[in-house]
PDB file of C-alpha atoms in Angstrom:
ATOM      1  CA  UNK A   1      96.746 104.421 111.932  1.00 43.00           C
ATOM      2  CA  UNK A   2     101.099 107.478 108.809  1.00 49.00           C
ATOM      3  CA  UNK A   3     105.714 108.140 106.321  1.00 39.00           C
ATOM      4  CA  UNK A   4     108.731 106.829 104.542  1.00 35.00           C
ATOM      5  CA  UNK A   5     112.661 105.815 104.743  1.00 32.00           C
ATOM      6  CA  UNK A   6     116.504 106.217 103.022  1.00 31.00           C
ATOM      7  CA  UNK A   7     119.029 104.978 104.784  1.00 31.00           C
ATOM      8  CA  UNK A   8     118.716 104.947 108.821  1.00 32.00           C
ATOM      9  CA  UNK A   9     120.877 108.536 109.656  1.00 31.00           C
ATOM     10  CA  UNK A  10     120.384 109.592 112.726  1.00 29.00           C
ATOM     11  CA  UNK A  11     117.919 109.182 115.421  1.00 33.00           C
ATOM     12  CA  UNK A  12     117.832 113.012 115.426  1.00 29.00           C
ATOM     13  CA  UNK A  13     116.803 112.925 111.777  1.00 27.00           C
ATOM     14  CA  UNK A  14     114.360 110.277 112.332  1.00 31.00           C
ATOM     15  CA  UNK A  15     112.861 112.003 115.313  1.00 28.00           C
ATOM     16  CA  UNK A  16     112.439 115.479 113.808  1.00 26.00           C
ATOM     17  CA  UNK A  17     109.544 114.490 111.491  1.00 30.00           C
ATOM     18  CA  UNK A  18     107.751 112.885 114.661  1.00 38.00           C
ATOM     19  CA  UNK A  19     108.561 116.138 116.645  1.00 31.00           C
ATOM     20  CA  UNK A  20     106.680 118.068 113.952  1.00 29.00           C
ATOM     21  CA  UNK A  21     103.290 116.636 114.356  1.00 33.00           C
ATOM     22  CA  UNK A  22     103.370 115.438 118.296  1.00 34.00           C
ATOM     23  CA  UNK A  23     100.151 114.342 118.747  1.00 38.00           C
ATOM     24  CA  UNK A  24      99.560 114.267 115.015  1.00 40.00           C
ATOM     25  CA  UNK A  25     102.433 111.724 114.433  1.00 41.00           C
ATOM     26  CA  UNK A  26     101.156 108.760 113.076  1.00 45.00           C
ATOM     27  CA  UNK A  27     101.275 108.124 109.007  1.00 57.00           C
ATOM     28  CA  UNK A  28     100.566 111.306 107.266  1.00 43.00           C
ATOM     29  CA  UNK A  29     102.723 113.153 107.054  1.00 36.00           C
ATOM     30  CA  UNK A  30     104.972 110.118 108.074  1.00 40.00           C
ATOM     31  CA  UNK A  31     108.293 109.796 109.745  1.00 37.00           C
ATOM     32  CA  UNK A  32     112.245 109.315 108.178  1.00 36.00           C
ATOM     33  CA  UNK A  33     114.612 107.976 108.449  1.00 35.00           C
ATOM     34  CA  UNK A  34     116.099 110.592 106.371  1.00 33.00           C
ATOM     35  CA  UNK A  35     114.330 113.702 105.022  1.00 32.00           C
ATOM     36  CA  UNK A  36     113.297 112.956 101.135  1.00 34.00           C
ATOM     37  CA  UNK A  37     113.581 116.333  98.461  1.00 36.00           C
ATOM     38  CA  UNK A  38     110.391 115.711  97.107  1.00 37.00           C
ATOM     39  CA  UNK A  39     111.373 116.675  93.562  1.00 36.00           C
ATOM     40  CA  UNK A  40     113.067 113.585  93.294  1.00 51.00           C
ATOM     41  CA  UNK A  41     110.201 110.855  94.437  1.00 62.00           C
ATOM     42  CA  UNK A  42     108.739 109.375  90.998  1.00 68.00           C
ATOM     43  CA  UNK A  43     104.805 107.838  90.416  1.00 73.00           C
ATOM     44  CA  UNK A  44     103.683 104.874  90.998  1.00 75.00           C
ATOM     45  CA  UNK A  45     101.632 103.466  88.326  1.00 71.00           C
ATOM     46  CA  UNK A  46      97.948 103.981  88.457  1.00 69.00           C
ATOM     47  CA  UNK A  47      97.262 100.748  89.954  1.00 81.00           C
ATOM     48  CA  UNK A  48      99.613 100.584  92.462  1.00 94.00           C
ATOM     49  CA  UNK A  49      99.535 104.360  94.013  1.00 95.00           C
ATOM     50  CA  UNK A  50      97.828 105.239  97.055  1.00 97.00           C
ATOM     51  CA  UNK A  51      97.813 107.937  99.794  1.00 98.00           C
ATOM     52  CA  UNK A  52      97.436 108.007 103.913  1.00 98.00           C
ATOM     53  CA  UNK A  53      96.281 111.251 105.322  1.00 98.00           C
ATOM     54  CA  UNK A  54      95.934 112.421 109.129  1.00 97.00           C
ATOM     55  CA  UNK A  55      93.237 115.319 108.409  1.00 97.00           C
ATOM     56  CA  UNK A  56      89.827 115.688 106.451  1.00 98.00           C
ATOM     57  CA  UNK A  57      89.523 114.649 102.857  1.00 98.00           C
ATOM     58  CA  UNK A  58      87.175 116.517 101.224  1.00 98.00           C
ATOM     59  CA  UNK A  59      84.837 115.864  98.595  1.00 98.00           C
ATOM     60  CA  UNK A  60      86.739 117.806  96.344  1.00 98.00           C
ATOM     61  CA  UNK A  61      89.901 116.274  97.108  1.00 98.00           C
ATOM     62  CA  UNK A  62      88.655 112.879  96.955  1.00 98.00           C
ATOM     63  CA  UNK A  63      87.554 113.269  92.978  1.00 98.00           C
ATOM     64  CA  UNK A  64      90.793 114.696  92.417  1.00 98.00           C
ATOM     65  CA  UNK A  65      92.595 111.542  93.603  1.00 98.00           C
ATOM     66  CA  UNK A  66      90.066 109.549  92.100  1.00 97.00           C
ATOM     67  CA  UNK A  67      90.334 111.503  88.651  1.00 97.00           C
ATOM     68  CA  UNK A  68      94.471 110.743  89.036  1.00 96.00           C
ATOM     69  CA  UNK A  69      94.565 107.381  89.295  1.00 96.00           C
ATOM     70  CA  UNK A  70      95.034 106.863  93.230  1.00 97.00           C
ATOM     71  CA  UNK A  71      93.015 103.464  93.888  1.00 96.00           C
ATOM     72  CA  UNK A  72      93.558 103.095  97.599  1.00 98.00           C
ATOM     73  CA  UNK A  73      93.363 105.309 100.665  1.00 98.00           C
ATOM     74  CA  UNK A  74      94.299 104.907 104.597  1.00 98.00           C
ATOM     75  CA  UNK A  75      93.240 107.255 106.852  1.00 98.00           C
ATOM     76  CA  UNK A  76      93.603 107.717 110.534  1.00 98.00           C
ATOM     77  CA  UNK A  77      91.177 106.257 112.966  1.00 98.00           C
ATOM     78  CA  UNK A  78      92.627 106.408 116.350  1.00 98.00           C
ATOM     79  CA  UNK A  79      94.980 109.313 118.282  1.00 98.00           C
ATOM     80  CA  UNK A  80      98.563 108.815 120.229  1.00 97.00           C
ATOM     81  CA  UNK A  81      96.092 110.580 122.982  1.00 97.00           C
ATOM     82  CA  UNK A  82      93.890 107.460 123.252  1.00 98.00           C
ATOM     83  CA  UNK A  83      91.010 109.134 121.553  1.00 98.00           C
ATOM     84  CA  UNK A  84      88.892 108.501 118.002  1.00 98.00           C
ATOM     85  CA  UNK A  85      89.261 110.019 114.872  1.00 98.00           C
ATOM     86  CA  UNK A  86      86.129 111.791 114.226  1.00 98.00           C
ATOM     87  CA  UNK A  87      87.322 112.562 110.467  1.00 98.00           C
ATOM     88  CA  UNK A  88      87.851 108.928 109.569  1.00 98.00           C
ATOM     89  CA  UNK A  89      84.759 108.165 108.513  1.00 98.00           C
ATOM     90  CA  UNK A  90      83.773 111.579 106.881  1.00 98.00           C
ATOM     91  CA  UNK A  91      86.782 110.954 104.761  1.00 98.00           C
ATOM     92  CA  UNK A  92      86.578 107.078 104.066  1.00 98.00           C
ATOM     93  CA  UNK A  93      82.761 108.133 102.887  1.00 98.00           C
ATOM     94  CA  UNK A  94      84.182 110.927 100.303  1.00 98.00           C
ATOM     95  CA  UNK A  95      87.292 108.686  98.811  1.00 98.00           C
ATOM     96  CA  UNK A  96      84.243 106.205  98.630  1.00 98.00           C
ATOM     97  CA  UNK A  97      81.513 108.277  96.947  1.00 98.00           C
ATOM     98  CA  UNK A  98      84.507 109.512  94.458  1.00 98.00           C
ATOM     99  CA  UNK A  99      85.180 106.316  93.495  1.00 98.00           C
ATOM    100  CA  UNK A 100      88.471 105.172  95.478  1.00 98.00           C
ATOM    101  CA  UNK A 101      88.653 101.782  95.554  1.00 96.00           C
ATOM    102  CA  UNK A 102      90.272 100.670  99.038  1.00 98.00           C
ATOM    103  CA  UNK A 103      89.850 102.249 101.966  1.00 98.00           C
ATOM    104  CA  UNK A 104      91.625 101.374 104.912  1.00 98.00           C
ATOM    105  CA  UNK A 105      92.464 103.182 108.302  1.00 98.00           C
ATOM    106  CA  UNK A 106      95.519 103.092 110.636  1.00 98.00           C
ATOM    107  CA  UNK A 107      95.927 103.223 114.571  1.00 98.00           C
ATOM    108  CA  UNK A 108      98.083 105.171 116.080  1.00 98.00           C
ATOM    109  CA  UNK A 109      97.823 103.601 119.627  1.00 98.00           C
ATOM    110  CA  UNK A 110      98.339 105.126 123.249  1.00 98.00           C
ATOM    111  CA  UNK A 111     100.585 102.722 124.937  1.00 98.00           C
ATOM    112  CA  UNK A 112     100.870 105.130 128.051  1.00 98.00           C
ATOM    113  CA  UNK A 113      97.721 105.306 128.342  1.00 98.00           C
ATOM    114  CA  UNK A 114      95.047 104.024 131.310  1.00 98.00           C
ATOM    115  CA  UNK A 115      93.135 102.023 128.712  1.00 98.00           C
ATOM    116  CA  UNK A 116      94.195  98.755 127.596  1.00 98.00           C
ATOM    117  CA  UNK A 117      95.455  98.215 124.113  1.00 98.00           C
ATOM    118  CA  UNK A 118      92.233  95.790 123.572  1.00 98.00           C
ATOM    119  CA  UNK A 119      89.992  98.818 125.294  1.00 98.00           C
ATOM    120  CA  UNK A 120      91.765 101.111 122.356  1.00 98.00           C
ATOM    121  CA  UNK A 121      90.701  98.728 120.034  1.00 98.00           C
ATOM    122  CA  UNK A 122      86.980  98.592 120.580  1.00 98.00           C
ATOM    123  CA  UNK A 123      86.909 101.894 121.379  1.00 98.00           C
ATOM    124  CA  UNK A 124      88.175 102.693 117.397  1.00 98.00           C
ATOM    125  CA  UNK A 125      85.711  99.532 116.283  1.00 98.00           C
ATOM    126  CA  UNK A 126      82.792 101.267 117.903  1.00 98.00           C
ATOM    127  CA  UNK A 127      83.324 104.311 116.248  1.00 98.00           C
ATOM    128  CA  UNK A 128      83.956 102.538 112.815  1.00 98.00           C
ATOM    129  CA  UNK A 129      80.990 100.182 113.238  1.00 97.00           C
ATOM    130  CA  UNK A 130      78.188 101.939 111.414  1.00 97.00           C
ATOM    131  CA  UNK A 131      80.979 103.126 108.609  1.00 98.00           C
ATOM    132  CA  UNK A 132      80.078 101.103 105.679  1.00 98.00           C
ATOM    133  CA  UNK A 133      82.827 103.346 103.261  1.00 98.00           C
ATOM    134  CA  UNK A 134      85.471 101.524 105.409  1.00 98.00           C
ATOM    135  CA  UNK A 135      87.141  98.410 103.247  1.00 98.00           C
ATOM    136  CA  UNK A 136      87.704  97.108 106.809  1.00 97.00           C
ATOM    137  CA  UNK A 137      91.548  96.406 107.277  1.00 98.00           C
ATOM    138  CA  UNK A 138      93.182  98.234 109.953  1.00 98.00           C
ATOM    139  CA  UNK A 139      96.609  99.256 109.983  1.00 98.00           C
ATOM    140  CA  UNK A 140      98.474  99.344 113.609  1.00 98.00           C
ATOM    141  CA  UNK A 141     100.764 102.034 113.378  1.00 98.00           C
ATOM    142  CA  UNK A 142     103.850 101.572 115.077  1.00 98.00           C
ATOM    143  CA  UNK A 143     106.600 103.951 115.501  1.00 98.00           C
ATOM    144  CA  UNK A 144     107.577 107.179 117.737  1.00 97.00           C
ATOM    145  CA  UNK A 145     109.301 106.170 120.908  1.00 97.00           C
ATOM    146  CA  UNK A 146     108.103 109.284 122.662  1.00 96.00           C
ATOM    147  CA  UNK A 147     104.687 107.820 122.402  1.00 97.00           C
ATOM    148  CA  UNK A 148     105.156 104.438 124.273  1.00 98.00           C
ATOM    149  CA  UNK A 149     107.698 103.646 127.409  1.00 97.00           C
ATOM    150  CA  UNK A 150     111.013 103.716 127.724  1.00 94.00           C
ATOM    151  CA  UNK A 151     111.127  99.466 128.250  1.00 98.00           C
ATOM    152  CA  UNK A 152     111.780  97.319 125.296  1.00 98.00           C
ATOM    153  CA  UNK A 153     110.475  94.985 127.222  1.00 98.00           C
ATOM    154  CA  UNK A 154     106.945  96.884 128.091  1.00 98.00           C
ATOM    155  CA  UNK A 155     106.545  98.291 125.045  1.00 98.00           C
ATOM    156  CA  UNK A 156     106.606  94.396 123.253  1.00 98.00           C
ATOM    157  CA  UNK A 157     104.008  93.413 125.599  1.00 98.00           C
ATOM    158  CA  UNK A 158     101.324  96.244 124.488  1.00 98.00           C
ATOM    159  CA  UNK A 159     102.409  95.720 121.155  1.00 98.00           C
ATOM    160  CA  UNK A 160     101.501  92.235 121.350  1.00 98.00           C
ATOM    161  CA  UNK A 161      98.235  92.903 123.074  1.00 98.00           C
ATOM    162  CA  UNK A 162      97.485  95.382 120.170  1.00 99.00           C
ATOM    163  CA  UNK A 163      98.168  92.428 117.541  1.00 98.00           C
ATOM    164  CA  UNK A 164      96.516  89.981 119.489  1.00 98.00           C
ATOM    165  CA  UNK A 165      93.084  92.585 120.247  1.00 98.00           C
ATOM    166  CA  UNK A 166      93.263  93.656 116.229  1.00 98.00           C
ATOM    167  CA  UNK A 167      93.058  89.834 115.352  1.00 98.00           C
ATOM    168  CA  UNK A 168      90.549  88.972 117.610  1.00 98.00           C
ATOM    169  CA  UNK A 169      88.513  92.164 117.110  1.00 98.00           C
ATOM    170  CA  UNK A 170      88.102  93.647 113.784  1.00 98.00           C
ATOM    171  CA  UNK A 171      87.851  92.369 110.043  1.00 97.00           C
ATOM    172  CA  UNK A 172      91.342  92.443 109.352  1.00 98.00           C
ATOM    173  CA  UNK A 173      94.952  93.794 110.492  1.00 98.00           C
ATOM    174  CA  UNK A 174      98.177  94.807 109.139  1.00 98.00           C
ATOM    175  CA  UNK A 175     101.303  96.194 110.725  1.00 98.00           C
ATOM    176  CA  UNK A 176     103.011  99.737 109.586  1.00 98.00           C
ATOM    177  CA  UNK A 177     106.286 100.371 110.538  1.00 98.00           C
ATOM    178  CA  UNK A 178     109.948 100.895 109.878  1.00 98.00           C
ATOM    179  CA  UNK A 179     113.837  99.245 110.698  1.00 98.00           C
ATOM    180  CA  UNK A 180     114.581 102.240 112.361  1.00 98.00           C
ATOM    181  CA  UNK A 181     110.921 102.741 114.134  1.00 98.00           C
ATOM    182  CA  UNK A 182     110.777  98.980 115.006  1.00 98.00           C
ATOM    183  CA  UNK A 183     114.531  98.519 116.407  1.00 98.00           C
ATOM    184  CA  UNK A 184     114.071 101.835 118.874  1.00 98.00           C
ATOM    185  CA  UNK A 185     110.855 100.649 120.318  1.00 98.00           C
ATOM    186  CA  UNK A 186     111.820  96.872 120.945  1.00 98.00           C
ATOM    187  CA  UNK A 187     115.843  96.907 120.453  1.00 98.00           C
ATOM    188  CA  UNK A 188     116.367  94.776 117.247  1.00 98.00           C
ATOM    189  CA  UNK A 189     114.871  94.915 114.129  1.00 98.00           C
ATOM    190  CA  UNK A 190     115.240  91.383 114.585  1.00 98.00           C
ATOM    191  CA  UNK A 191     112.064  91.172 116.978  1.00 98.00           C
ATOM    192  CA  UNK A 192     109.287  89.376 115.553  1.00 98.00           C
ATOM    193  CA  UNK A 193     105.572  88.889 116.212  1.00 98.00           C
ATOM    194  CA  UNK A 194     102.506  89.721 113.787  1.00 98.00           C
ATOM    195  CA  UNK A 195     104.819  88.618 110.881  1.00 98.00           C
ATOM    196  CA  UNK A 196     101.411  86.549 109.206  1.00 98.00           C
ATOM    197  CA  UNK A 197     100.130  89.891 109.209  1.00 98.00           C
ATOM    198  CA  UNK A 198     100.692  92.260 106.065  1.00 98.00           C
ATOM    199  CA  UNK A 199     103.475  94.988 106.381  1.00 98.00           C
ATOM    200  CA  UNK A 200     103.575  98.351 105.233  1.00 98.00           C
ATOM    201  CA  UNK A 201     106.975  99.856 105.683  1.00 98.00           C
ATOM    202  CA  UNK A 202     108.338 103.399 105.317  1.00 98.00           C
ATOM    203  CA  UNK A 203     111.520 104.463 103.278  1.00 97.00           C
ATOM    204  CA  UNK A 204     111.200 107.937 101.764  1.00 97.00           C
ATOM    205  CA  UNK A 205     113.539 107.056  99.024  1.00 96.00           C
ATOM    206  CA  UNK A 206     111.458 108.228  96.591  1.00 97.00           C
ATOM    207  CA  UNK A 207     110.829 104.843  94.551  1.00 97.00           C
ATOM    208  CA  UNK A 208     107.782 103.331  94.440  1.00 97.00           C
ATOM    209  CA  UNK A 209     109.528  99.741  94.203  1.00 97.00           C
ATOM    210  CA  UNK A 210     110.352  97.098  96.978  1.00 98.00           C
ATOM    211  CA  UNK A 211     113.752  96.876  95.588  1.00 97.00           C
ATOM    212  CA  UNK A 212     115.024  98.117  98.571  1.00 98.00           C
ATOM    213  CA  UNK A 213     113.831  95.838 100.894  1.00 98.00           C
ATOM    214  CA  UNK A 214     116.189  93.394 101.732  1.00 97.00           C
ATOM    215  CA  UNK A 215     118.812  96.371 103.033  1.00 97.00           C
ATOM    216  CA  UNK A 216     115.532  98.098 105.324  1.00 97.00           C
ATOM    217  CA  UNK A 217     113.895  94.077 106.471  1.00 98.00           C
ATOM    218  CA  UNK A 218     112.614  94.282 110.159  1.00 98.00           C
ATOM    219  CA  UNK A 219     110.529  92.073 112.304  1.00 98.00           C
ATOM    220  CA  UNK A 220     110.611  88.452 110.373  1.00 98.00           C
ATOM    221  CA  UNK A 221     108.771  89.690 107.363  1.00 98.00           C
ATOM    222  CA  UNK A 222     110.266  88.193 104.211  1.00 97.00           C
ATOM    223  CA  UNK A 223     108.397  90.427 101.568  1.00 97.00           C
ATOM    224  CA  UNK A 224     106.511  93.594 102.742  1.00 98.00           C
ATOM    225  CA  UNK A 225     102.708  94.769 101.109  1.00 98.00           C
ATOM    226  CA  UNK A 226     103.026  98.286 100.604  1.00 98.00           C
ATOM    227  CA  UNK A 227     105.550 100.823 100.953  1.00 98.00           C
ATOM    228  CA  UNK A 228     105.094 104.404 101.900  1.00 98.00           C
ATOM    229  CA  UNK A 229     107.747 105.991  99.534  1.00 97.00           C
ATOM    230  CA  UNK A 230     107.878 109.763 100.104  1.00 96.00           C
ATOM    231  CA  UNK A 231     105.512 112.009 102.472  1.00 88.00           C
ATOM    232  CA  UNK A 232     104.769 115.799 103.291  1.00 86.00           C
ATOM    233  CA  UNK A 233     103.756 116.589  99.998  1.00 94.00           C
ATOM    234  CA  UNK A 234     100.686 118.066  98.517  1.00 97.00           C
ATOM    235  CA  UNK A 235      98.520 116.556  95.979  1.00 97.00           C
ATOM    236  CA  UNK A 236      94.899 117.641  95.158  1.00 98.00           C
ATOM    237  CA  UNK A 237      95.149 120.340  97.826  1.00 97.00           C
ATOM    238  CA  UNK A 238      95.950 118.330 100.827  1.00 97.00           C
ATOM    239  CA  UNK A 239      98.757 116.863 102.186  1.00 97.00           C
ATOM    240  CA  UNK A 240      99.592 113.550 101.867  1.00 98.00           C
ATOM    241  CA  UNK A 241     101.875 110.907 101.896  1.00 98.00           C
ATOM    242  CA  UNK A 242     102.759 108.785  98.782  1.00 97.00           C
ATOM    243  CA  UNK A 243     102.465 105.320  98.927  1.00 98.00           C
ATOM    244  CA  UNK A 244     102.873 101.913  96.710  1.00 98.00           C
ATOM    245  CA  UNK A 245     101.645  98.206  96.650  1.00 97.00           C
ATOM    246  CA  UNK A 246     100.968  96.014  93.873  1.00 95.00           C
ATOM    247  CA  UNK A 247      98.096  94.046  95.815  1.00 92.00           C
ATOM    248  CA  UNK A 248      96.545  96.461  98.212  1.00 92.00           C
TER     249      UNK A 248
END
């Protein structure tokens, strides 16, 4: 589909970041809970860093992640607008020919849209098909109640559709979100479905740990995959936003 979390503030505070990139929104540069000073966010280790971006990555920039240690890479496939990502696989091919090991790419779905979530999905798959620098996982990423209806109630039944067309569909699926992003859209973070899928949560706490898990736990998942630790900052000439997993 892009982000990152300290404690849950204020909607207001949460909602900023997605006002910033409307139609943008959507992992890099990622919403928060609360606003991170970036000076304070330390490194992941080599093998457990990785970035999501929302724009281009150049060849360039891709040797300079490479050349710093970042092994994995999701970029965005799919608009809030209901439309493809023509950069995904531009990008997926440079982190690729650089040497980037994994290279995933995230959904931001159109739940207001005409199309149906499983229409969204092939629509994305299509475009992906002939994309052999894509690792194959794709990343639904949910968040940004502006983007989807004002029911609970509606907005668990596309989000179910979307798990359900992402299983049946492509390669393989995993779900991005927050506590804070997850509770708005489908009023609890106790809400569960897709929890046998991977997670990828956002806290912008600046840690690149899952220490911090069991106060920020959401939608049945016991242990999350990857965290997406600070965001909005620029490394190798783009921005990005910072991410950690020890298995991605």
């Amino acid at each position: 589909m892009l982000f990152a979390f300290v404690l849950l503030a204020t909607a207001s505070s949460a909602l900023s970041e997605v006002a910033k990139r409307s139609d943008t929104i959507g992992l890099s540069a990622g919403i928060t809970d609360v606003p991170l000073n970036e000076t304070s966010s330390k490194e992941a280790s080599s093998s457990t860093k990785g970035f999501d971006v929302s724009t281009l990555i150049s060849s360039s920039s891709a040797s300079c992640f490479n050349s710093n240690g970042w092994s994995y890479v999701v970029t965005r496939a799919f608009h809030s607008s209901g439309t493809v990502d023509s950069n995904a696989c531009p990008s997926l091919t440079a982190a690729k020919s650089a040497g980037v090991g994994t290279r995933d790419v995230y959904m931001f779905p159109c739940p207001t849209c005409s199309a149906s979530a499983s229409a969204q999905m092939s629509t994305m798959l299509q475009s992906l098909s002939s994309c052999s620098a894509w690792s194959g996982r794709v990343w639904l990423d949910i968040e940004g109640t502006q983007y989807w209806t004002g029911s609970s109630s509606n907005n668990k039944n596309f989000y179910q559709s979307l798990v359900q067309a992402c299983k049946s569909q492509a390669h393989a699926c995993g779900i991005y979100s927050s506590a804070y992003q997850w509770s708005s859209l489908f009023g609890s973070t106790s809400y569960s479905y897709g929890s046998d899928l991977p997670m990828w949560y956002a806290h912008y706490d600046g840690n690149p740990s899952f220490s911090d898990y069991p106060n920020y736990s959401y939608g049945g998942w016991t242990s999350p995959h990857a965290k997406q630790y600070a965001g909005t900052t620029t490394v190798c000439s783009m921005g990005i936003d910072k991410n950690y997993s020890p298995s991605f």
